[in-house]
C-alpha cells in the first residue's frame, strides 16, 4: 500500500491526499509534525534529503517527493493528467507556475500568519510576499475568464495544485472578494465526487 508522509495543515501534502481520495486509491497516512522537527530526523532525511513533506512511499519502498511530481505520478493514466501533448504541457505550465509564483507567496504568508507569526526581521519580506500573492491571484482570475478550469473543460492536477493554497488564502489575510471567478472555480473543484477538505485526515 502507498504511504503518504503528511502534515494535515500543509497545502502541498493536501494535494496528494486529495487526489488519492478523488481516485479512491487506498493509502496509509503517516503524520509528520514539521513544527516539531520530525521532517529533519535522519530517518526522514533518507526518504527526502530536503527534509520536507509530502513524501509518497511506493510499495517497494521507493520514495517520491515534491508535491506536483507526486500529483503527476498518481494521475498518470487517469483523466486528471491529459494524454494530449499540448494539454499536458499546459498542465505542467501551471504546476511550474504554482511552485514559482503562487505557493512561495500565498503559502508562506499563510504559514506566518496562521502558525508562527511574522518575524520582525521579515516584516518587509512579508509585505512583499503578500503583494506578490495578490498578483498571483490576479493572474488566476484573468485566466479563468470564460474557462471552467485551468486546462480545458475538465478538472486536472493543475486545478488541484492551485486549489490547495488558494482555498485557504484567507487564513493568510488574502481577500478573495475581488476575485469572483476564483471563488466560482473553488466551488467547482470542491463539488467533485470524493472531495475531502484539508482538515480531514
C-alpha positions as protocol buffer text, in pm:
chain_id: "A"
residue {
  index: 1
  type: UNK
  ca { x: 0 y: 0 z: 0 }
}
residue {
  index: 2
  type: UNK
  ca { x: 114 y: 353 z: -71 }
}
residue {
  index: 3
  type: UNK
  ca { x: 228 y: 559 z: 227 }
}
residue {
  index: 4
  type: UNK
  ca { x: 189 y: 935 z: 241 }
}
residue {
  index: 5
  type: UNK
  ca { x: 409 y: 1124 z: 486 }
}
residue {
  index: 6
  type: UNK
  ca { x: 182 y: 1414 z: 558 }
}
residue {
  index: 7
  type: UNK
  ca { x: 119 y: 1721 z: 772 }
}
residue {
  index: 8
  type: UNK
  ca { x: -250 y: 1799 z: 795 }
}
residue {
  index: 9
  type: UNK
  ca { x: -229 y: 2178 z: 757 }
}
residue {
  index: 10
  type: UNK
  ca { x: 10 y: 2164 z: 460 }
}
residue {
  index: 11
  type: UNK
  ca { x: -145 y: 2252 z: 127 }
}
residue {
  index: 12
  type: UNK
  ca { x: 137 y: 2071 z: -51 }
}
residue {
  index: 13
  type: UNK
  ca { x: 62 y: 1749 z: 134 }
}
residue {
  index: 14
  type: UNK
  ca { x: -311 y: 1805 z: 87 }
}
residue {
  index: 15
  type: UNK
  ca { x: -266 y: 1793 z: -292 }
}
residue {
  index: 16
  type: UNK
  ca { x: -156 y: 1429 z: -280 }
}
residue {
  index: 17
  type: UNK
  ca { x: -407 y: 1332 z: -12 }
}
residue {
  index: 18
  type: UNK
  ca { x: -692 y: 1491 z: -207 }
}
residue {
  index: 19
  type: UNK
  ca { x: -602 y: 1328 z: -538 }
}
residue {
  index: 20
  type: UNK
  ca { x: -580 y: 982 z: -381 }
}
residue {
  index: 21
  type: UNK
  ca { x: -922 y: 1035 z: -224 }
}
residue {
  index: 22
  type: UNK
  ca { x: -1065 y: 1153 z: -557 }
}
residue {
  index: 23
  type: UNK
  ca { x: -916 y: 845 z: -724 }
}
residue {
  index: 24
  type: UNK
  ca { x: -1048 y: 625 z: -440 }
}
residue {
  index: 25
  type: UNK
  ca { x: -696 y: 489 z: -404 }
}
residue {
  index: 26
  type: UNK
  ca { x: -614 y: 335 z: -65 }
}
residue {
  index: 27
  type: UNK
  ca { x: -312 y: 468 z: 120 }
}
residue {
  index: 28
  type: UNK
  ca { x: -165 y: 485 z: 467 }
}
residue {
  index: 29
  type: UNK
  ca { x: -129 y: 835 z: 605 }
}
residue {
  index: 30
  type: UNK
  ca { x: 169 y: 897 z: 834 }
}
residue {
  index: 31
  type: UNK
  ca { x: 163 y: 1226 z: 1021 }
}
residue {
  index: 32
  type: UNK
  ca { x: 491 y: 1419 z: 1032 }
}
residue {
  index: 33
  type: UNK
  ca { x: 495 y: 1717 z: 1268 }
}
residue {
  index: 34
  type: UNK
  ca { x: 711 y: 1962 z: 1077 }
}
residue {
  index: 35
  type: UNK
  ca { x: 686 y: 2224 z: 1352 }
}
residue {
  index: 36
  type: UNK
  ca { x: 845 y: 1977 z: 1595 }
}
residue {
  index: 37
  type: UNK
  ca { x: 1128 y: 1890 z: 1358 }
}
residue {
  index: 38
  type: UNK
  ca { x: 1006 y: 1543 z: 1264 }
}
residue {
  index: 39
  type: UNK
  ca { x: 1093 y: 1602 z: 898 }
}
residue {
  index: 40
  type: UNK
  ca { x: 1457 y: 1670 z: 996 }
}
residue {
  index: 41
  type: UNK
  ca { x: 1537 y: 1335 z: 1154 }
}
residue {
  index: 42
  type: UNK
  ca { x: 1794 y: 1107 z: 994 }
}
residue {
  index: 43
  type: UNK
  ca { x: 1522 y: 852 z: 921 }
}
residue {
  index: 44
  type: UNK
  ca { x: 1308 y: 1106 z: 737 }
}
residue {
  index: 45
  type: UNK
  ca { x: 1602 y: 1261 z: 553 }
}
residue {
  index: 46
  type: UNK
  ca { x: 1668 y: 920 z: 400 }
}
residue {
  index: 47
  type: UNK
  ca { x: 1323 y: 949 z: 241 }
}
residue {
  index: 48
  type: UNK
  ca { x: 1365 y: 1312 z: 135 }
}
residue {
  index: 49
  type: UNK
  ca { x: 1707 y: 1475 z: 176 }
}
residue {
  index: 50
  type: UNK
  ca { x: 1536 y: 1815 z: 155 }
}
residue {
  index: 51
  type: UNK
  ca { x: 1351 y: 1738 z: 480 }
}
residue {
  index: 52
  type: UNK
  ca { x: 1008 y: 1841 z: 357 }
}
residue {
  index: 53
  type: UNK
  ca { x: 667 y: 1687 z: 324 }
}
residue {
  index: 54
  type: UNK
  ca { x: 490 y: 1539 z: 139 }
}
residue {
  index: 55
  type: UNK
  ca { x: 672 y: 1218 z: 60 }
}
residue {
  index: 56
  type: UNK
  ca { x: 499 y: 932 z: -119 }
}
residue {
  index: 57
  type: UNK
  ca { x: 647 y: 591 z: -41 }
}
residue {
  index: 58
  type: UNK
  ca { x: 568 y: 327 z: -301 }
}
residue {
  index: 59
  type: UNK
  ca { x: 503 y: -41 z: -235 }
}
residue {
  index: 60
  type: UNK
  ca { x: 869 y: -129 z: -295 }
}
residue {
  index: 61
  type: UNK
  ca { x: 997 y: 140 z: -57 }
}
residue {
  index: 62
  type: UNK
  ca { x: 1090 y: 390 z: -329 }
}
residue {
  index: 63
  type: UNK
  ca { x: 1020 y: 746 z: -215 }
}
residue {
  index: 64
  type: UNK
  ca { x: 898 y: 1033 z: -427 }
}
residue {
  index: 65
  type: UNK
  ca { x: 896 y: 1393 z: -305 }
}
residue {
  index: 66
  type: UNK
  ca { x: 782 y: 1732 z: -440 }
}
residue {
  index: 67
  type: UNK
  ca { x: 405 y: 1764 z: -431 }
}
residue {
  index: 68
  type: UNK
  ca { x: 349 y: 1829 z: -800 }
}
residue {
  index: 69
  type: UNK
  ca { x: 572 y: 1540 z: -904 }
}
residue {
  index: 70
  type: UNK
  ca { x: 362 y: 1320 z: -676 }
}
residue {
  index: 71
  type: UNK
  ca { x: 45 y: 1453 z: -842 }
}
residue {
  index: 72
  type: UNK
  ca { x: 178 y: 1363 z: -1188 }
}
residue {
  index: 73
  type: UNK
  ca { x: 281 y: 1016 z: -1075 }
}
residue {
  index: 74
  type: UNK
  ca { x: -58 y: 941 z: -920 }
}
residue {
  index: 75
  type: UNK
  ca { x: -253 y: 1093 z: -1209 }
}
residue {
  index: 76
  type: UNK
  ca { x: -69 y: 905 z: -1486 }
}
residue {
  index: 77
  type: UNK
  ca { x: -319 y: 708 z: -1695 }
}
residue {
  index: 78
  type: UNK
  ca { x: -620 y: 889 z: -1547 }
}
residue {
  index: 79
  type: UNK
  ca { x: -826 y: 1185 z: -1672 }
}
residue {
  index: 80
  type: UNK
  ca { x: -653 y: 1404 z: -1413 }
}
residue {
  index: 81
  type: UNK
  ca { x: -345 y: 1423 z: -1638 }
}
residue {
  index: 82
  type: UNK
  ca { x: -428 y: 1477 z: -2007 }
}
residue {
  index: 83
  type: UNK
  ca { x: -281 y: 1246 z: -2268 }
}
residue {
  index: 84
  type: UNK
  ca { x: -280 y: 1515 z: -2535 }
}
residue {
  index: 85
  type: UNK
  ca { x: 69 y: 1659 z: -2571 }
}
residue {
  index: 86
  type: UNK
  ca { x: -30 y: 2026 z: -2566 }
}
residue {
  index: 87
  type: UNK
  ca { x: -283 y: 1991 z: -2285 }
}
residue {
  index: 88
  type: UNK
  ca { x: -28 y: 1800 z: -2076 }
}
residue {
  index: 89
  type: UNK
  ca { x: 226 y: 2076 z: -2135 }
}
residue {
  index: 90
  type: UNK
  ca { x: -33 y: 2330 z: -2024 }
}
residue {
  index: 91
  type: UNK
  ca { x: -91 y: 2133 z: -1706 }
}
residue {
  index: 92
  type: UNK
  ca { x: 284 y: 2133 z: -1642 }
}
residue {
  index: 93
  type: UNK
  ca { x: 291 y: 2505 z: -1717 }
}
residue {
  index: 94
  type: UNK
  ca { x: 50 y: 2571 z: -1429 }
}
residue {
  index: 95
  type: UNK
  ca { x: 225 y: 2324 z: -1197 }
}
residue {
  index: 96
  type: UNK
  ca { x: 555 y: 2506 z: -1252 }
}
residue {
  index: 97
  type: UNK
  ca { x: 387 y: 2845 z: -1211 }
}
residue {
  index: 98
  type: UNK
  ca { x: 220 y: 2734 z: -888 }
}
residue {
  index: 99
  type: UNK
  ca { x: 553 y: 2646 z: -731 }
}
residue {
  index: 100
  type: UNK
  ca { x: 731 y: 2957 z: -859 }
}
residue {
  index: 101
  type: UNK
  ca { x: 476 y: 3240 z: -836 }
}
residue {
  index: 102
  type: UNK
  ca { x: 188 y: 3117 z: -620 }
}
residue {
  index: 103
  type: UNK
  ca { x: 293 y: 2884 z: -339 }
}
residue {
  index: 104
  type: UNK
  ca { x: 607 y: 3075 z: -228 }
}
residue {
  index: 105
  type: UNK
  ca { x: 391 y: 3380 z: -162 }
}
residue {
  index: 106
  type: UNK
  ca { x: 41 y: 3271 z: -62 }
}
residue {
  index: 107
  type: UNK
  ca { x: 153 y: 2966 z: 136 }
}
residue {
  index: 108
  type: UNK
  ca { x: 439 y: 3146 z: 311 }
}
residue {
  index: 109
  type: UNK
  ca { x: 218 y: 3437 z: 417 }
}
residue {
  index: 110
  type: UNK
  ca { x: -45 y: 3191 z: 544 }
}
residue {
  index: 111
  type: UNK
  ca { x: 218 y: 2995 z: 738 }
}
residue {
  index: 112
  type: UNK
  ca { x: 347 y: 3307 z: 908 }
}
residue {
  index: 113
  type: UNK
  ca { x: 2 y: 3442 z: 991 }
}
residue {
  index: 114
  type: UNK
  ca { x: -160 y: 3115 z: 1097 }
}
residue {
  index: 115
  type: UNK
  ca { x: 121 y: 2914 z: 1252 }
}
residue {
  index: 116
  type: UNK
  ca { x: 428 y: 3104 z: 1368 }
}
residue {
  index: 117
  type: UNK
  ca { x: 365 y: 3478 z: 1348 }
}
residue {
  index: 118
  type: UNK
  ca { x: 550 y: 3725 z: 1132 }
}
residue {
  index: 119
  type: UNK
  ca { x: 912 y: 3765 z: 1248 }
}
residue {
  index: 120
  type: UNK
  ca { x: 1001 y: 4131 z: 1295 }
}
residue {
  index: 121
  type: UNK
  ca { x: 1310 y: 4096 z: 1079 }
}
residue {
  index: 122
  type: UNK
  ca { x: 1093 y: 3960 z: 797 }
}
residue {
  index: 123
  type: UNK
  ca { x: 821 y: 4226 z: 803 }
}
residue {
  index: 124
  type: UNK
  ca { x: 934 y: 4384 z: 474 }
}
residue {
  index: 125
  type: UNK
  ca { x: 959 y: 4041 z: 310 }
}
residue {
  index: 126
  type: UNK
  ca { x: 612 y: 3959 z: 442 }
}
residue {
  index: 127
  type: UNK
  ca { x: 464 y: 4266 z: 275 }
}
residue {
  index: 128
  type: UNK
  ca { x: 647 y: 4186 z: -48 }
}
residue {
  index: 129
  type: UNK
  ca { x: 516 y: 3830 z: -49 }
}
residue {
  index: 130
  type: UNK
  ca { x: 165 y: 3947 z: 28 }
}
residue {
  index: 131
  type: UNK
  ca { x: 174 y: 4181 z: -273 }
}
residue {
  index: 132
  type: UNK
  ca { x: 308 y: 3901 z: -493 }
}
residue {
  index: 133
  type: UNK
  ca { x: 32 y: 3674 z: -363 }
}
residue {
  index: 134
  type: UNK
  ca { x: -232 y: 3924 z: -471 }
}
residue {
  index: 135
  type: UNK
  ca { x: -60 y: 3944 z: -809 }
}
residue {
  index: 136
  type: UNK
  ca { x: -78 y: 3564 z: -841 }
}
residue {
  index: 137
  type: UNK
  ca { x: -449 y: 3568 z: -761 }
}
residue {
  index: 138
  type: UNK
  ca { x: -498 y: 3835 z: -1027 }
}
residue {
  index: 139
  type: UNK
  ca { x: -324 y: 3614 z: -1284 }
}
residue {
  index: 140
  type: UNK
  ca { x: -556 y: 3327 z: -1194 }
}
residue {
  index: 141
  type: UNK
  ca { x: -865 y: 3548 z: -1209 }
}
residue {
  index: 142
  type: UNK
  ca { x: -769 y: 3674 z: -1555 }
}
residue {
  index: 143
  type: UNK
  ca { x: -700 y: 3324 z: -1686 }
}
residue {
  index: 144
  type: UNK
  ca { x: -1035 y: 3191 z: -1563 }
}
residue {
  index: 145
  type: UNK
  ca { x: -1234 y: 3435 z: -1775 }
}
residue {
  index: 146
  type: UNK
  ca { x: -1455 y: 3214 z: -1992 }
}
residue {
  index: 147
  type: UNK
  ca { x: -1294 y: 2895 z: -1858 }
}
residue {
  index: 148
  type: UNK
  ca { x: -1431 y: 2649 z: -1601 }
}
residue {
  index: 149
  type: UNK
  ca { x: -1087 y: 2507 z: -1516 }
}
residue {
  index: 150
  type: UNK
  ca { x: -723 y: 2591 z: -1579 }
}
residue {
  index: 151
  type: UNK
  ca { x: -670 y: 2348 z: -1868 }
}
residue {
  index: 152
  type: UNK
  ca { x: -957 y: 2253 z: -2094 }
}
residue {
  index: 153
  type: UNK
  ca { x: -1308 y: 2187 z: -1974 }
}
residue {
  index: 154
  type: UNK
  ca { x: -1230 y: 1935 z: -1702 }
}
residue {
  index: 155
  type: UNK
  ca { x: -1057 y: 1936 z: -1367 }
}
residue {
  index: 156
  type: UNK
  ca { x: -691 y: 1829 z: -1378 }
}
residue {
  index: 157
  type: UNK
  ca { x: -400 y: 1815 z: -1138 }
}
residue {
  index: 158
  type: UNK
  ca { x: -330 y: 2176 z: -1235 }
}
residue {
  index: 159
  type: UNK
  ca { x: -652 y: 2270 z: -1059 }
}
residue {
  index: 160
  type: UNK
  ca { x: -573 y: 2057 z: -754 }
}
residue {
  index: 161
  type: UNK
  ca { x: -227 y: 2211 z: -722 }
}
residue {
  index: 162
  type: UNK
  ca { x: -369 y: 2563 z: -734 }
}
residue {
  index: 163
  type: UNK
  ca { x: -669 y: 2480 z: -517 }
}
residue {
  index: 164
  type: UNK
  ca { x: -457 y: 2361 z: -225 }
}
residue {
  index: 165
  type: UNK
  ca { x: -339 y: 2701 z: -106 }
}
residue {
  index: 166
  type: UNK
  ca { x: -589 y: 2926 z: -284 }
}
residue {
  index: 167
  type: UNK
  ca { x: -886 y: 2790 z: -90 }
}
residue {
  index: 168
  type: UNK
  ca { x: -715 y: 2874 z: 242 }
}
residue {
  index: 169
  type: UNK
  ca { x: -562 y: 3203 z: 126 }
}
residue {
  index: 170
  type: UNK
  ca { x: -798 y: 3389 z: 360 }
}
residue {
  index: 171
  type: UNK
  ca { x: -607 y: 3231 z: 651 }
}
residue {
  index: 172
  type: UNK
  ca { x: -314 y: 3443 z: 540 }
}
residue {
  index: 173
  type: UNK
  ca { x: -525 y: 3757 z: 518 }
}
residue {
  index: 174
  type: UNK
  ca { x: -589 y: 3742 z: 144 }
}
residue {
  index: 175
  type: UNK
  ca { x: -933 y: 3870 z: 48 }
}
residue {
  index: 176
  type: UNK
  ca { x: -1092 y: 3662 z: -228 }
}
residue {
  index: 177
  type: UNK
  ca { x: -1386 y: 3901 z: -254 }
}
residue {
  index: 178
  type: UNK
  ca { x: -1243 y: 4083 z: -558 }
}
residue {
  index: 179
  type: UNK
  ca { x: -1191 y: 3751 z: -740 }
}
residue {
  index: 180
  type: UNK
  ca { x: -1536 y: 3613 z: -832 }
}
residue {
  index: 181
  type: UNK
  ca { x: -1404 y: 3374 z: -1098 }
}
residue {
  index: 182
  type: UNK
  ca { x: -1164 y: 3219 z: -848 }
}
residue {
  index: 183
  type: UNK
  ca { x: -1445 y: 3178 z: -594 }
}
residue {
  index: 184
  type: UNK
  ca { x: -1669 y: 3007 z: -852 }
}
residue {
  index: 185
  type: UNK
  ca { x: -1380 y: 2783 z: -959 }
}
residue {
  index: 186
  type: UNK
  ca { x: -1311 y: 2686 z: -596 }
}
residue {
  index: 187
  type: UNK
  ca { x: -1675 y: 2578 z: -566 }
}
residue {
  index: 188
  type: UNK
  ca { x: -1649 y: 2367 z: -882 }
}
residue {
  index: 189
  type: UNK
  ca { x: -1339 y: 2188 z: -755 }
}
residue {
  index: 190
  type: UNK
  ca { x: -1495 y: 2124 z: -414 }
}
residue {
  index: 191
  type: UNK
  ca { x: -1807 y: 1981 z: -581 }
}
residue {
  index: 192
  type: UNK
  ca { x: -1616 y: 1680 z: -718 }
}
residue {
  index: 193
  type: UNK
  ca { x: -1730 y: 1334 z: -602 }
}
residue {
  index: 194
  type: UNK
  ca { x: -1486 y: 1209 z: -340 }
}
residue {
  index: 195
  type: UNK
  ca { x: -1369 y: 1557 z: -244 }
}
residue {
  index: 196
  type: UNK
  ca { x: -1238 y: 1587 z: 112 }
}
residue {
  index: 197
  type: UNK
  ca { x: -1141 y: 1906 z: 296 }
}
residue {
  index: 198
  type: UNK
  ca { x: -787 y: 1987 z: 404 }
}
residue {
  index: 199
  type: UNK
  ca { x: -877 y: 1922 z: 769 }
}
residue {
  index: 200
  type: UNK
  ca { x: -983 y: 1560 z: 706 }
}
residue {
  index: 201
  type: UNK
  ca { x: -720 y: 1302 z: 791 }
}
